[in-house]
Amino acid sequence: MNYKNEEFELIDEIIDIGYMAEDIVATDLTGKELVIKKASPNRMIQVFLSFPNFEDFKEEIIAFDEFMNEAKVEIFTYLLFDKKIDFAYKFKKIIPVFDTNEEYGNMYGTKIVSGILENCLTKALFLVGKDGAIYHIDMPEDLSKPLDMNRIRIELNKVYQSYTGVGCHG
């Protein structure tokens, strides 16, 4: 992967489409631990979104918050960073959390292990269906390229119309 003409590597582990998402423990804005379950208790779609930092990706993050705010259905959207950040921006739909235990970075393969962004999380989006399965991943090779919003919109529609019960991995 690369960003600003520097190449970097991710941790070797990666979770893939079709696999069951993993529960992760994160920290919320108040410093309280929060367990993000692989399948939300009320069978809602979830989006796990991560970035190396807020400042460099602020416009894209805010645009994604606006995009999620326009959704006609409730979708839990978690924005993950490797460490606590204070935000001047007030999120409309996104729930900012911090991967202080490195569970998300290690289990989802988003932890950067080399370069100037070492120990940060890479830009990534995981779309988790109502049953806890991973339906879509967007993890650009070049972090300066935005997430593919048209594809994400299509995938969200697919997930919304998918099976609503508990699958064989529940």
mmCIF file of C-alpha atoms in Angstrom:
data_model
loop_
_atom_site.group_PDB
_atom_site.id
_atom_site.type_symbol
_atom_site.label_atom_id
_atom_site.label_comp_id
_atom_site.label_asym_id
_atom_site.label_seq_id
_atom_site.Cartn_x
_atom_site.Cartn_y
_atom_site.Cartn_z
ATOM 1 C CA MET A 1 0.000 0.000 0.000
ATOM 2 C CA ASN A 2 1.123 3.586 -0.345
ATOM 3 C CA TYR A 3 0.420 7.140 0.732
ATOM 4 C CA LYS A 4 2.193 10.347 -0.253
ATOM 5 C CA ASN A 5 4.812 8.445 -2.290
ATOM 6 C CA GLU A 6 5.719 6.135 0.580
ATOM 7 C CA GLU A 7 5.035 2.424 0.554
ATOM 8 C CA PHE A 8 4.008 0.580 3.672
ATOM 9 C CA GLU A 9 2.887 -2.880 4.690
ATOM 10 C CA LEU A 10 -0.074 -4.182 6.642
ATOM 11 C CA ILE A 11 -0.137 -6.923 9.239
ATOM 12 C CA ASP A 12 -0.319 -10.377 7.632
ATOM 13 C CA GLU A 13 -3.762 -11.258 8.976
ATOM 14 C CA ILE A 14 -6.863 -10.250 7.034
ATOM 15 C CA ILE A 15 -10.499 -11.150 7.299
ATOM 16 C CA ASP A 16 -12.256 -11.643 3.974
ATOM 17 C CA ILE A 17 -15.656 -11.353 2.347
ATOM 18 C CA GLY A 18 -17.962 -14.205 3.341
ATOM 19 C CA TYR A 19 -16.342 -14.746 6.723
ATOM 20 C CA MET A 20 -18.036 -13.938 9.988
ATOM 21 C CA ALA A 21 -16.989 -10.599 11.446
ATOM 22 C CA GLU A 22 -15.145 -10.623 14.764
ATOM 23 C CA ASP A 23 -16.227 -8.992 18.019
ATOM 24 C CA ILE A 24 -13.835 -6.216 18.997
ATOM 25 C CA VAL A 25 -13.326 -4.147 22.110
ATOM 26 C CA ALA A 26 -12.785 -0.459 21.459
ATOM 27 C CA THR A 27 -12.807 2.729 23.518
ATOM 28 C CA ASP A 28 -15.426 5.424 23.008
ATOM 29 C CA LEU A 29 -14.976 9.212 23.170
ATOM 30 C CA THR A 30 -15.358 9.186 26.968
ATOM 31 C CA GLY A 31 -12.672 6.497 27.432
ATOM 32 C CA LYS A 32 -15.206 3.776 28.234
ATOM 33 C CA GLU A 33 -14.702 0.303 26.755
ATOM 34 C CA LEU A 34 -17.267 -0.683 24.160
ATOM 35 C CA VAL A 35 -17.780 -4.164 22.715
ATOM 36 C CA ILE A 36 -18.652 -3.992 19.033
ATOM 37 C CA LYS A 37 -20.392 -7.273 18.283
ATOM 38 C CA LYS A 38 -19.982 -9.108 14.990
ATOM 39 C CA ALA A 39 -23.744 -8.947 14.577
ATOM 40 C CA SER A 40 -25.602 -6.022 16.092
ATOM 41 C CA PRO A 41 -28.158 -7.154 18.713
ATOM 42 C CA ASN A 42 -31.071 -5.655 16.764
ATOM 43 C CA ARG A 43 -29.974 -7.137 13.412
ATOM 44 C CA MET A 44 -28.819 -3.882 11.874
ATOM 45 C CA ILE A 45 -26.230 -3.491 9.133
ATOM 46 C CA GLN A 46 -22.860 -2.283 10.410
ATOM 47 C CA VAL A 47 -20.002 -0.462 8.750
ATOM 48 C CA PHE A 48 -16.498 -0.545 10.209
ATOM 49 C CA LEU A 49 -14.525 2.356 8.772
ATOM 50 C CA SER A 50 -10.904 3.147 9.621
ATOM 51 C CA PHE A 51 -8.346 5.788 8.696
ATOM 52 C CA PRO A 52 -4.742 6.501 9.764
ATOM 53 C CA ASN A 53 -5.747 9.902 11.189
ATOM 54 C CA PHE A 54 -8.509 12.489 11.071
ATOM 55 C CA GLU A 55 -6.748 15.570 9.754
ATOM 56 C CA ASP A 56 -5.427 14.140 6.476
ATOM 57 C CA PHE A 57 -8.754 12.453 5.698
ATOM 58 C CA LYS A 58 -11.166 14.946 7.258
ATOM 59 C CA GLU A 59 -13.040 15.823 4.044
ATOM 60 C CA GLU A 60 -13.595 12.189 3.107
ATOM 61 C CA ILE A 61 -14.698 11.268 6.643
ATOM 62 C CA ILE A 62 -17.158 14.169 6.844
ATOM 63 C CA ALA A 63 -18.533 13.318 3.381
ATOM 64 C CA PHE A 64 -19.045 9.713 4.536
ATOM 65 C CA ASP A 65 -20.861 10.946 7.652
ATOM 66 C CA GLU A 66 -23.180 12.994 5.397
ATOM 67 C CA PHE A 67 -23.675 9.947 3.143
ATOM 68 C CA MET A 68 -24.656 7.770 6.117
ATOM 69 C CA ASN A 69 -26.919 10.520 7.454
ATOM 70 C CA GLU A 70 -28.903 10.359 4.189
ATOM 71 C CA ALA A 71 -29.501 6.602 4.481
ATOM 72 C CA LYS A 72 -33.160 5.689 4.774
ATOM 73 C CA VAL A 73 -32.445 2.823 7.176
ATOM 74 C CA GLU A 74 -30.495 2.661 10.408
ATOM 75 C CA ILE A 75 -26.903 1.536 9.859
ATOM 76 C CA PHE A 76 -24.403 1.468 12.703
ATOM 77 C CA THR A 77 -21.217 3.063 11.381
ATOM 78 C CA TYR A 78 -18.098 2.885 13.530
ATOM 79 C CA LEU A 79 -15.115 5.078 12.669
ATOM 80 C CA LEU A 80 -11.953 3.525 14.098
ATOM 81 C CA PHE A 81 -8.583 5.105 14.782
ATOM 82 C CA ASP A 82 -5.586 3.520 16.512
ATOM 83 C CA LYS A 83 -5.566 6.065 19.362
ATOM 84 C CA LYS A 84 -7.848 8.627 20.976
ATOM 85 C CA ILE A 85 -8.444 11.784 18.972
ATOM 86 C CA ASP A 86 -10.363 14.890 19.961
ATOM 87 C CA PHE A 87 -12.728 16.095 17.256
ATOM 88 C CA ALA A 88 -13.947 19.619 16.606
ATOM 89 C CA TYR A 89 -16.452 18.107 14.163
ATOM 90 C CA LYS A 90 -19.739 16.740 15.582
ATOM 91 C CA PHE A 91 -20.667 13.525 13.783
ATOM 92 C CA LYS A 92 -24.244 13.008 12.609
ATOM 93 C CA LYS A 93 -24.270 9.216 12.145
ATOM 94 C CA ILE A 94 -20.734 7.946 12.565
ATOM 95 C CA ILE A 95 -19.701 6.626 15.974
ATOM 96 C CA PRO A 96 -15.994 7.360 16.533
ATOM 97 C CA VAL A 97 -14.133 4.709 18.541
ATOM 98 C CA PHE A 98 -10.513 3.901 19.207
ATOM 99 C CA ASP A 99 -8.747 0.569 18.702
ATOM 100 C CA THR A 100 -6.681 0.946 21.868
ATOM 101 C CA ASN A 101 -6.399 -2.854 22.323
ATOM 102 C CA GLU A 102 -5.360 -3.275 18.656
ATOM 103 C CA GLU A 103 -8.076 -5.898 18.157
ATOM 104 C CA TYR A 104 -9.561 -4.358 15.009
ATOM 105 C CA GLY A 105 -6.146 -3.663 13.460
ATOM 106 C CA ASN A 106 -4.889 -7.169 14.156
ATOM 107 C CA MET A 107 -8.035 -9.199 13.398
ATOM 108 C CA TYR A 108 -9.199 -7.254 10.347
ATOM 109 C CA GLY A 109 -5.732 -6.786 8.834
ATOM 110 C CA THR A 110 -5.838 -2.986 8.917
ATOM 111 C CA LYS A 111 -2.811 -2.327 11.121
ATOM 112 C CA ILE A 112 0.083 -0.652 9.309
ATOM 113 C CA VAL A 113 3.403 -2.246 10.316
ATOM 114 C CA SER A 114 5.971 -0.117 8.441
ATOM 115 C CA GLY A 115 6.670 3.424 7.267
ATOM 116 C CA ILE A 116 5.656 6.796 8.685
ATOM 117 C CA LEU A 117 2.142 5.495 9.436
ATOM 118 C CA GLU A 118 3.431 2.507 11.429
ATOM 119 C CA ASN A 119 0.934 1.362 14.104
ATOM 120 C CA CYS A 120 -1.882 3.423 12.546
ATOM 121 C CA LEU A 121 -4.906 1.854 10.873
ATOM 122 C CA THR A 122 -5.150 1.928 7.099
ATOM 123 C CA LYS A 123 -8.098 3.357 5.194
ATOM 124 C CA ALA A 124 -10.611 0.532 5.100
ATOM 125 C CA LEU A 125 -14.318 -0.141 5.038
ATOM 126 C CA PHE A 126 -15.948 -3.406 6.085
ATOM 127 C CA LEU A 127 -19.652 -3.839 5.415
ATOM 128 C CA VAL A 128 -21.145 -6.326 7.878
ATOM 129 C CA GLY A 129 -24.579 -7.762 7.188
ATOM 130 C CA LYS A 130 -27.461 -8.329 9.562
ATOM 131 C CA ASP A 131 -26.220 -11.859 10.237
ATOM 132 C CA GLY A 132 -22.647 -10.779 11.057
ATOM 133 C CA ALA A 133 -21.083 -11.866 7.752
ATOM 134 C CA ILE A 134 -18.721 -9.573 5.868
ATOM 135 C CA TYR A 135 -20.337 -8.608 2.571
ATOM 136 C CA HIS A 136 -17.963 -6.008 1.169
ATOM 137 C CA ILE A 137 -14.460 -4.634 1.794
ATOM 138 C CA ASP A 138 -13.013 -1.435 0.359
ATOM 139 C CA MET A 139 -9.312 -1.037 1.158
ATOM 140 C CA PRO A 140 -7.593 1.143 -1.469
ATOM 141 C CA GLU A 141 -3.935 0.417 -2.332
ATOM 142 C CA ASP A 142 -3.331 4.187 -2.575
ATOM 143 C CA LEU A 143 -4.704 5.963 0.480
ATOM 144 C CA SER A 144 -5.016 9.227 -1.445
ATOM 145 C CA LYS A 145 -7.776 7.612 -3.542
ATOM 146 C CA PRO A 146 -11.238 7.965 -1.994
ATOM 147 C CA LEU A 147 -13.430 5.039 -1.085
ATOM 148 C CA ASP A 148 -15.682 3.972 -3.956
ATOM 149 C CA MET A 149 -18.967 5.521 -2.817
ATOM 150 C CA ASN A 150 -20.977 4.270 -5.811
ATOM 151 C CA ARG A 151 -19.915 0.698 -5.102
ATOM 152 C CA ILE A 152 -20.570 1.132 -1.375
ATOM 153 C CA ARG A 153 -24.106 2.386 -2.133
ATOM 154 C CA ILE A 154 -24.737 -0.694 -4.321
ATOM 155 C CA GLU A 155 -23.333 -3.062 -1.695
ATOM 156 C CA LEU A 156 -25.406 -1.444 1.076
ATOM 157 C CA ASN A 157 -28.538 -2.004 -0.997
ATOM 158 C CA LYS A 158 -27.579 -5.649 -1.574
ATOM 159 C CA VAL A 159 -26.955 -6.227 2.123
ATOM 160 C CA TYR A 160 -30.201 -4.550 3.100
ATOM 161 C CA GLN A 161 -32.144 -6.906 0.831
ATOM 162 C CA SER A 162 -30.239 -9.997 1.938
ATOM 163 C CA TYR A 163 -31.198 -12.746 4.343
ATOM 164 C CA THR A 164 -32.327 -11.362 7.692
ATOM 165 C CA GLY A 165 -32.118 -14.463 9.864
ATOM 166 C CA VAL A 166 -29.167 -16.061 11.527
ATOM 167 C CA GLY A 167 -26.999 -18.081 9.158
ATOM 168 C CA CYS A 168 -25.068 -21.240 9.843
ATOM 169 C CA HIS A 169 -22.206 -19.252 11.441
ATOM 170 C CA GLY A 170 -24.391 -17.346 13.932
#
